[in-house]
C-alpha cells in the first residue's frame, strides 16, 4: 500500500500496488509512478541509493 498527497482530492489517498504505473531502478534509488483514482500521477522516490564500490 502507498499513501500519496493528491492535489485533486486535496487529501491523502491510500493506493494499492495495482495503481503502480511504472517502477524504475536508478542510481538515485527506486522511482515509482502511482496513478490516483482521479488520474493524478505521483512519483515516489524510495529505496537506498546506489553506492559505488571503492577500490
PDB file of N, CA, C and O in Angstrom:
ATOM      1  N   UNK A   1       0.838  -1.172   0.000  1.00  0.00           N
ATOM      2  CA  UNK A   1       0.000   0.000   0.000  1.00  0.00           C
ATOM      3  C   UNK A   1       0.890   1.245   0.000  1.00  0.00           C
ATOM      4  O   UNK A   1       1.969   1.253   0.577  1.00  0.00           O
ATOM      5  N   UNK A   2       0.410   2.287  -0.654  1.00  0.00           N
ATOM      6  CA  UNK A   2       1.124   3.551  -0.766  1.00  0.00           C
ATOM      7  C   UNK A   2       0.186   4.690  -0.386  1.00  0.00           C
ATOM      8  O   UNK A   2      -1.008   4.620  -0.648  1.00  0.00           O
ATOM      9  N   UNK A   3       0.740   5.720   0.216  1.00  0.00           N
ATOM     10  CA  UNK A   3      -0.024   6.920   0.549  1.00  0.00           C
ATOM     11  C   UNK A   3       0.543   8.069  -0.269  1.00  0.00           C
ATOM     12  O   UNK A   3       1.764   8.288  -0.282  1.00  0.00           O
ATOM     13  N   UNK A   4      -0.333   8.798  -0.979  1.00  0.00           N
ATOM     14  CA  UNK A   4       0.094   9.974  -1.726  1.00  0.00           C
ATOM     15  C   UNK A   4      -0.748  11.164  -1.291  1.00  0.00           C
ATOM     16  O   UNK A   4      -1.837  11.005  -0.738  1.00  0.00           O
ATOM     17  N   UNK A   5      -0.227  12.354  -1.527  1.00  0.00           N
ATOM     18  CA  UNK A   5      -0.984  13.593  -1.327  1.00  0.00           C
ATOM     19  C   UNK A   5      -1.532  14.001  -2.684  1.00  0.00           C
ATOM     20  O   UNK A   5      -0.789  14.474  -3.540  1.00  0.00           O
ATOM     21  N   UNK A   6      -2.818  13.799  -2.905  1.00  0.00           N
ATOM     22  CA  UNK A   6      -3.433  14.072  -4.200  1.00  0.00           C
ATOM     23  C   UNK A   6      -3.980  15.501  -4.225  1.00  0.00           C
ATOM     24  O   UNK A   6      -4.844  15.842  -3.417  1.00  0.00           O
ATOM     25  N   UNK A   7      -3.495  16.333  -5.159  1.00  0.00           N
ATOM     26  CA  UNK A   7      -3.995  17.704  -5.232  1.00  0.00           C
ATOM     27  C   UNK A   7      -5.450  17.785  -5.703  1.00  0.00           C
ATOM     28  O   UNK A   7      -6.170  18.697  -5.314  1.00  0.00           O
ATOM     29  N   UNK A   8      -5.898  16.830  -6.483  1.00  0.00           N
ATOM     30  CA  UNK A   8      -7.288  16.836  -6.950  1.00  0.00           C
ATOM     31  C   UNK A   8      -8.254  16.528  -5.807  1.00  0.00           C
ATOM     32  O   UNK A   8      -9.318  17.127  -5.693  1.00  0.00           O
ATOM     33  N   UNK A   9      -7.877  15.586  -4.947  1.00  0.00           N
ATOM     34  CA  UNK A   9      -8.705  15.236  -3.793  1.00  0.00           C
ATOM     35  C   UNK A   9      -8.474  16.194  -2.615  1.00  0.00           C
ATOM     36  O   UNK A   9      -9.265  16.201  -1.674  1.00  0.00           O
ATOM     37  N   UNK A  10      -7.368  16.910  -2.662  1.00  0.00           N
ATOM     38  CA  UNK A  10      -6.964  17.791  -1.560  1.00  0.00           C
ATOM     39  C   UNK A  10      -6.864  17.031  -0.238  1.00  0.00           C
ATOM     40  O   UNK A  10      -7.251  17.520   0.816  1.00  0.00           O
ATOM     41  N   UNK A  11      -6.352  15.804  -0.349  1.00  0.00           N
ATOM     42  CA  UNK A  11      -6.180  14.971   0.835  1.00  0.00           C
ATOM     43  C   UNK A  11      -5.202  13.845   0.522  1.00  0.00           C
ATOM     44  O   UNK A  11      -4.744  13.695  -0.607  1.00  0.00           O
ATOM     45  N   UNK A  12      -4.909  13.070   1.545  1.00  0.00           N
ATOM     46  CA  UNK A  12      -4.077  11.896   1.360  1.00  0.00           C
ATOM     47  C   UNK A  12      -4.959  10.758   0.858  1.00  0.00           C
ATOM     48  O   UNK A  12      -6.110  10.610   1.269  1.00  0.00           O
ATOM     49  N   UNK A  13      -4.384   9.951  -0.044  1.00  0.00           N
ATOM     50  CA  UNK A  13      -5.130   8.847  -0.649  1.00  0.00           C
ATOM     51  C   UNK A  13      -4.303   7.575  -0.499  1.00  0.00           C
ATOM     52  O   UNK A  13      -3.091   7.577  -0.732  1.00  0.00           O
ATOM     53  N   UNK A  14      -4.949   6.506  -0.115  1.00  0.00           N
ATOM     54  CA  UNK A  14      -4.309   5.210   0.029  1.00  0.00           C
ATOM     55  C   UNK A  14      -4.485   4.424  -1.266  1.00  0.00           C
ATOM     56  O   UNK A  14      -5.610   4.220  -1.727  1.00  0.00           O
ATOM     57  N   UNK A  15      -3.344   3.996  -1.855  1.00  0.00           N
ATOM     58  CA  UNK A  15      -3.377   3.276  -3.134  1.00  0.00           C
ATOM     59  C   UNK A  15      -2.766   1.891  -2.977  1.00  0.00           C
ATOM     60  O   UNK A  15      -1.789   1.712  -2.252  1.00  0.00           O
ATOM     61  N   UNK A  16      -3.306   0.922  -3.679  1.00  0.00           N
ATOM     62  CA  UNK A  16      -2.747  -0.426  -3.659  1.00  0.00           C
ATOM     63  C   UNK A  16      -1.678  -0.555  -4.742  1.00  0.00           C
ATOM     64  O   UNK A  16      -1.494   0.332  -5.571  1.00  0.00           O
ATOM     65  N   UNK A  17      -1.019  -1.690  -4.761  1.00  0.00           N
ATOM     66  CA  UNK A  17       0.022  -1.936  -5.761  1.00  0.00           C
ATOM     67  C   UNK A  17      -0.549  -1.988  -7.173  1.00  0.00           C
ATOM     68  O   UNK A  17       0.188  -1.838  -8.144  1.00  0.00           O
ATOM     69  N   UNK A  18      -1.831  -2.150  -7.319  1.00  0.00           N
ATOM     70  CA  UNK A  18      -2.468  -2.151  -8.647  1.00  0.00           C
ATOM     71  C   UNK A  18      -2.413  -0.775  -9.306  1.00  0.00           C
ATOM     72  O   UNK A  18      -2.634  -0.656 -10.506  1.00  0.00           O
ATOM     73  N   UNK A  19      -2.158   0.264  -8.517  1.00  0.00           N
ATOM     74  CA  UNK A  19      -2.101   1.629  -9.048  1.00  0.00           C
ATOM     75  C   UNK A  19      -0.706   2.011  -9.517  1.00  0.00           C
ATOM     76  O   UNK A  19      -0.487   3.129  -9.966  1.00  0.00           O
ATOM     77  N   UNK A  20       0.264   1.084  -9.451  1.00  0.00           N
ATOM     78  CA  UNK A  20       1.618   1.338  -9.951  1.00  0.00           C
ATOM     79  C   UNK A  20       1.581   1.394 -11.467  1.00  0.00           C
ATOM     80  O   UNK A  20       1.084   0.473 -12.117  1.00  0.00           O
ATOM     81  N   UNK A  21       2.089   2.474 -12.045  1.00  0.00           N
ATOM     82  CA  UNK A  21       2.121   2.622 -13.499  1.00  0.00           C
ATOM     83  C   UNK A  21       3.523   2.393 -14.049  1.00  0.00           C
ATOM     84  O   UNK A  21       3.674   1.983 -15.195  1.00  0.00           O
ATOM     85  N   UNK A  22       4.564   2.664 -13.252  1.00  0.00           N
ATOM     86  CA  UNK A  22       5.929   2.326 -13.663  1.00  0.00           C
ATOM     87  C   UNK A  22       6.795   2.179 -12.423  1.00  0.00           C
ATOM     88  O   UNK A  22       6.521   2.767 -11.376  1.00  0.00           O
ATOM     89  N   UNK A  23       7.825   1.383 -12.575  1.00  0.00           N
ATOM     90  CA  UNK A  23       8.759   1.087 -11.498  1.00  0.00           C
ATOM     91  C   UNK A  23      10.138   1.017 -12.121  1.00  0.00           C
ATOM     92  O   UNK A  23      10.376   0.198 -13.011  1.00  0.00           O
ATOM     93  N   UNK A  24      11.031   1.926 -11.706  1.00  0.00           N
ATOM     94  CA  UNK A  24      12.363   2.002 -12.310  1.00  0.00           C
ATOM     95  C   UNK A  24      13.430   2.005 -11.229  1.00  0.00           C
ATOM     96  O   UNK A  24      13.330   2.760 -10.259  1.00  0.00           O
ATOM     97  N   UNK A  25      14.434   1.168 -11.421  1.00  0.00           N
ATOM     98  CA  UNK A  25      15.584   1.148 -10.529  1.00  0.00           C
ATOM     99  C   UNK A  25      16.663   2.030 -11.153  1.00  0.00           C
ATOM    100  O   UNK A  25      17.102   1.777 -12.271  1.00  0.00           O
ATOM    101  N   UNK A  26      17.071   3.088 -10.454  1.00  0.00           N
ATOM    102  CA  UNK A  26      18.074   4.013 -10.964  1.00  0.00           C
ATOM    103  C   UNK A  26      19.211   4.124  -9.966  1.00  0.00           C
ATOM    104  O   UNK A  26      19.130   3.614  -8.849  1.00  0.00           O
ATOM    105  N   UNK A  27      20.279   4.811 -10.357  1.00  0.00           N
ATOM    106  CA  UNK A  27      21.389   5.054  -9.439  1.00  0.00           C
ATOM    107  C   UNK A  27      20.960   5.918  -8.258  1.00  0.00           C
ATOM    108  O   UNK A  27      21.575   5.886  -7.198  1.00  0.00           O
ATOM    109  N   UNK A  28      19.894   6.684  -8.419  1.00  0.00           N
ATOM    110  CA  UNK A  28      19.394   7.547  -7.345  1.00  0.00           C
ATOM    111  C   UNK A  28      18.434   6.807  -6.420  1.00  0.00           C
ATOM    112  O   UNK A  28      17.996   7.365  -5.426  1.00  0.00           O
ATOM    113  N   UNK A  29      18.074   5.581  -6.747  1.00  0.00           N
ATOM    114  CA  UNK A  29      17.128   4.800  -5.958  1.00  0.00           C
ATOM    115  C   UNK A  29      15.987   4.312  -6.838  1.00  0.00           C
ATOM    116  O   UNK A  29      16.063   4.376  -8.061  1.00  0.00           O
ATOM    117  N   UNK A  30      14.928   3.858  -6.226  1.00  0.00           N
ATOM    118  CA  UNK A  30      13.784   3.333  -6.960  1.00  0.00           C
ATOM    119  C   UNK A  30      12.762   4.452  -7.168  1.00  0.00           C
ATOM    120  O   UNK A  30      12.416   5.160  -6.231  1.00  0.00           O
ATOM    121  N   UNK A  31      12.297   4.599  -8.408  1.00  0.00           N
ATOM    122  CA  UNK A  31      11.271   5.586  -8.732  1.00  0.00           C
ATOM    123  C   UNK A  31       9.983   4.846  -9.076  1.00  0.00           C
ATOM    124  O   UNK A  31       9.977   3.949  -9.919  1.00  0.00           O
ATOM    125  N   UNK A  32       8.906   5.228  -8.401  1.00  0.00           N
ATOM    126  CA  UNK A  32       7.608   4.592  -8.607  1.00  0.00           C
ATOM    127  C   UNK A  32       6.612   5.662  -9.038  1.00  0.00           C
ATOM    128  O   UNK A  32       6.461   6.672  -8.361  1.00  0.00           O
ATOM    129  N   UNK A  33       5.948   5.435 -10.164  1.00  0.00           N
ATOM    130  CA  UNK A  33       4.856   6.303 -10.598  1.00  0.00           C
ATOM    131  C   UNK A  33       3.551   5.621 -10.223  1.00  0.00           C
ATOM    132  O   UNK A  33       3.293   4.484 -10.632  1.00  0.00           O
ATOM    133  N   UNK A  34       2.742   6.314  -9.416  1.00  0.00           N
ATOM    134  CA  UNK A  34       1.448   5.800  -8.970  1.00  0.00           C
ATOM    135  C   UNK A  34       0.340   6.665  -9.528  1.00  0.00           C
ATOM    136  O   UNK A  34       0.459   7.884  -9.545  1.00  0.00           O
ATOM    137  N   UNK A  35      -0.729   6.034  -9.986  1.00  0.00           N
ATOM    138  CA  UNK A  35      -1.861   6.787 -10.515  1.00  0.00           C
ATOM    139  C   UNK A  35      -3.026   6.732  -9.539  1.00  0.00           C
ATOM    140  O   UNK A  35      -3.499   5.651  -9.172  1.00  0.00           O
ATOM    141  N   UNK A  36      -3.468   7.897  -9.120  1.00  0.00           N
ATOM    142  CA  UNK A  36      -4.611   8.011  -8.222  1.00  0.00           C
ATOM    143  C   UNK A  36      -5.880   7.627  -8.984  1.00  0.00           C
ATOM    144  O   UNK A  36      -5.899   7.574 -10.211  1.00  0.00           O
ATOM    145  N   UNK A  37      -6.949   7.395  -8.255  1.00  0.00           N
ATOM    146  CA  UNK A  37      -8.234   7.036  -8.864  1.00  0.00           C
ATOM    147  C   UNK A  37      -8.777   8.147  -9.761  1.00  0.00           C
ATOM    148  O   UNK A  37      -9.526   7.890 -10.681  1.00  0.00           O
ATOM    149  N   UNK A  38      -8.348   9.389  -9.501  1.00  0.00           N
ATOM    150  CA  UNK A  38      -8.818  10.524 -10.297  1.00  0.00           C
ATOM    151  C   UNK A  38      -7.955  10.755 -11.543  1.00  0.00           C
ATOM    152  O   UNK A  38      -8.289  11.580 -12.374  1.00  0.00           O
ATOM    153  N   UNK A  39      -6.822  10.045 -11.666  1.00  0.00           N
ATOM    154  CA  UNK A  39      -5.949  10.196 -12.823  1.00  0.00           C
ATOM    155  C   UNK A  39      -4.650  10.921 -12.532  1.00  0.00           C
ATOM    156  O   UNK A  39      -3.740  10.913 -13.361  1.00  0.00           O
ATOM    157  N   UNK A  40      -4.540  11.563 -11.371  1.00  0.00           N
ATOM    158  CA  UNK A  40      -3.301  12.245 -10.987  1.00  0.00           C
ATOM    159  C   UNK A  40      -2.180  11.219 -10.820  1.00  0.00           C
ATOM    160  O   UNK A  40      -2.372  10.166 -10.224  1.00  0.00           O
ATOM    161  N   UNK A  41      -0.995  11.519 -11.378  1.00  0.00           N
ATOM    162  CA  UNK A  41       0.159  10.629 -11.263  1.00  0.00           C
ATOM    163  C   UNK A  41       1.163  11.253 -10.301  1.00  0.00           C
ATOM    164  O   UNK A  41       1.564  12.406 -10.466  1.00  0.00           O
ATOM    165  N   UNK A  42       1.549  10.495  -9.315  1.00  0.00           N
ATOM    166  CA  UNK A  42       2.503  10.934  -8.283  1.00  0.00           C
ATOM    167  C   UNK A  42       3.762  10.086  -8.413  1.00  0.00           C
ATOM    168  O   UNK A  42       3.688   8.864  -8.550  1.00  0.00           O
ATOM    169  N   UNK A  43       4.929  10.710  -8.356  1.00  0.00           N
ATOM    170  CA  UNK A  43       6.193   9.974  -8.418  1.00  0.00           C
ATOM    171  C   UNK A  43       6.804   9.914  -7.026  1.00  0.00           C
ATOM    172  O   UNK A  43       6.995  10.930  -6.371  1.00  0.00           O
ATOM    173  N   UNK A  44       7.095   8.699  -6.579  1.00  0.00           N
ATOM    174  CA  UNK A  44       7.732   8.490  -5.288  1.00  0.00           C
ATOM    175  C   UNK A  44       9.158   8.025  -5.497  1.00  0.00           C
ATOM    176  O   UNK A  44       9.445   7.223  -6.380  1.00  0.00           O
ATOM    177  N   UNK A  45      10.048   8.522  -4.665  1.00  0.00           N
ATOM    178  CA  UNK A  45      11.445   8.099  -4.665  1.00  0.00           C
ATOM    179  C   UNK A  45      11.645   7.294  -3.395  1.00  0.00           C
ATOM    180  O   UNK A  45      11.386   7.778  -2.300  1.00  0.00           O
ATOM    181  N   UNK A  46      12.065   6.060  -3.537  1.00  0.00           N
ATOM    182  CA  UNK A  46      12.203   5.201  -2.381  1.00  0.00           C
ATOM    183  C   UNK A  46      13.427   4.312  -2.538  1.00  0.00           C
ATOM    184  O   UNK A  46      14.078   4.315  -3.567  1.00  0.00           O
ATOM    185  N   UNK A  47      13.731   3.563  -1.534  1.00  0.00           N
ATOM    186  CA  UNK A  47      14.859   2.648  -1.585  1.00  0.00           C
ATOM    187  C   UNK A  47      16.167   3.331  -1.257  1.00  0.00           C
ATOM    188  O   UNK A  47      16.246   4.537  -1.072  1.00  0.00           O
ATOM    189  N   UNK A  48      17.182   2.530  -1.155  1.00  0.00           N
ATOM    190  CA  UNK A  48      18.510   3.056  -0.877  1.00  0.00           C
ATOM    191  C   UNK A  48      19.183   3.478  -2.165  1.00  0.00           C
ATOM    192  O   UNK A  48      18.948   2.892  -3.221  1.00  0.00           O
ATOM    193  N   UNK A  49      20.035   4.480  -2.074  1.00  0.00           N
ATOM    194  CA  UNK A  49      20.764   4.919  -3.261  1.00  0.00           C
ATOM    195  C   UNK A  49      21.886   3.929  -3.563  1.00  0.00           C
ATOM    196  O   UNK A  49      22.380   3.231  -2.677  1.00  0.00           O
ATOM    197  N   UNK A  50      22.281   3.899  -4.809  1.00  0.00           N
ATOM    198  CA  UNK A  50      23.364   3.034  -5.251  1.00  0.00           C
ATOM    199  C   UNK A  50      24.686   3.539  -4.704  1.00  0.00           C
ATOM    200  O   UNK A  50      25.000   4.712  -4.842  1.00  0.00           O
ATOM    201  N   UNK A  51      25.435   2.675  -4.072  1.00  0.00           N
ATOM    202  CA  UNK A  51      26.757   3.066  -3.566  1.00  0.00           C
ATOM    203  C   UNK A  51      27.818   2.488  -4.478  1.00  0.00           C
ATOM    204  O   UNK A  51      27.809   1.298  -4.791  1.00  0.00           O
ATOM    205  N   UNK A  52      28.707   3.352  -4.920  1.00  0.00           N
ATOM    206  CA  UNK A  52      29.790   2.885  -5.784  1.00  0.00           C
ATOM    207  C   UNK A  52      30.855   2.193  -4.940  1.00  0.00           C
ATOM    208  O   UNK A  52      31.149   2.598  -3.848  1.00  0.00           O
ATOM    209  N   UNK A  53      31.409   1.151  -5.521  1.00  0.00           N
ATOM    210  CA  UNK A  53      32.485   0.441  -4.807  1.00  0.00           C
ATOM    211  C   UNK A  53      33.752   1.278  -4.800  1.00  0.00           C
ATOM    212  O   UNK A  53      34.100   1.898  -5.799  1.00  0.00           O
ATOM    213  N   UNK A  54      34.408   1.256  -3.682  1.00  0.00           N
ATOM    214  CA  UNK A  54      35.692   1.957  -3.576  1.00  0.00           C
ATOM    215  C   UNK A  54      36.802   0.951  -3.743  1.00  0.00           C
ATOM    216  O   UNK A  54      36.775  -0.120  -3.151  1.00  0.00           O
ATOM    217  N   UNK A  55      37.754   1.278  -4.564  1.00  0.00           N
ATOM    218  CA  UNK A  55      38.892   0.363  -4.800  1.00  0.00           C
ATOM    219  C   UNK A  55      40.021   0.681  -3.883  1.00  0.00           C
ATOM    220  O   UNK A  55      40.434   1.694  -3.613  1.00  0.00           O
TER     221      UNK A  55
END
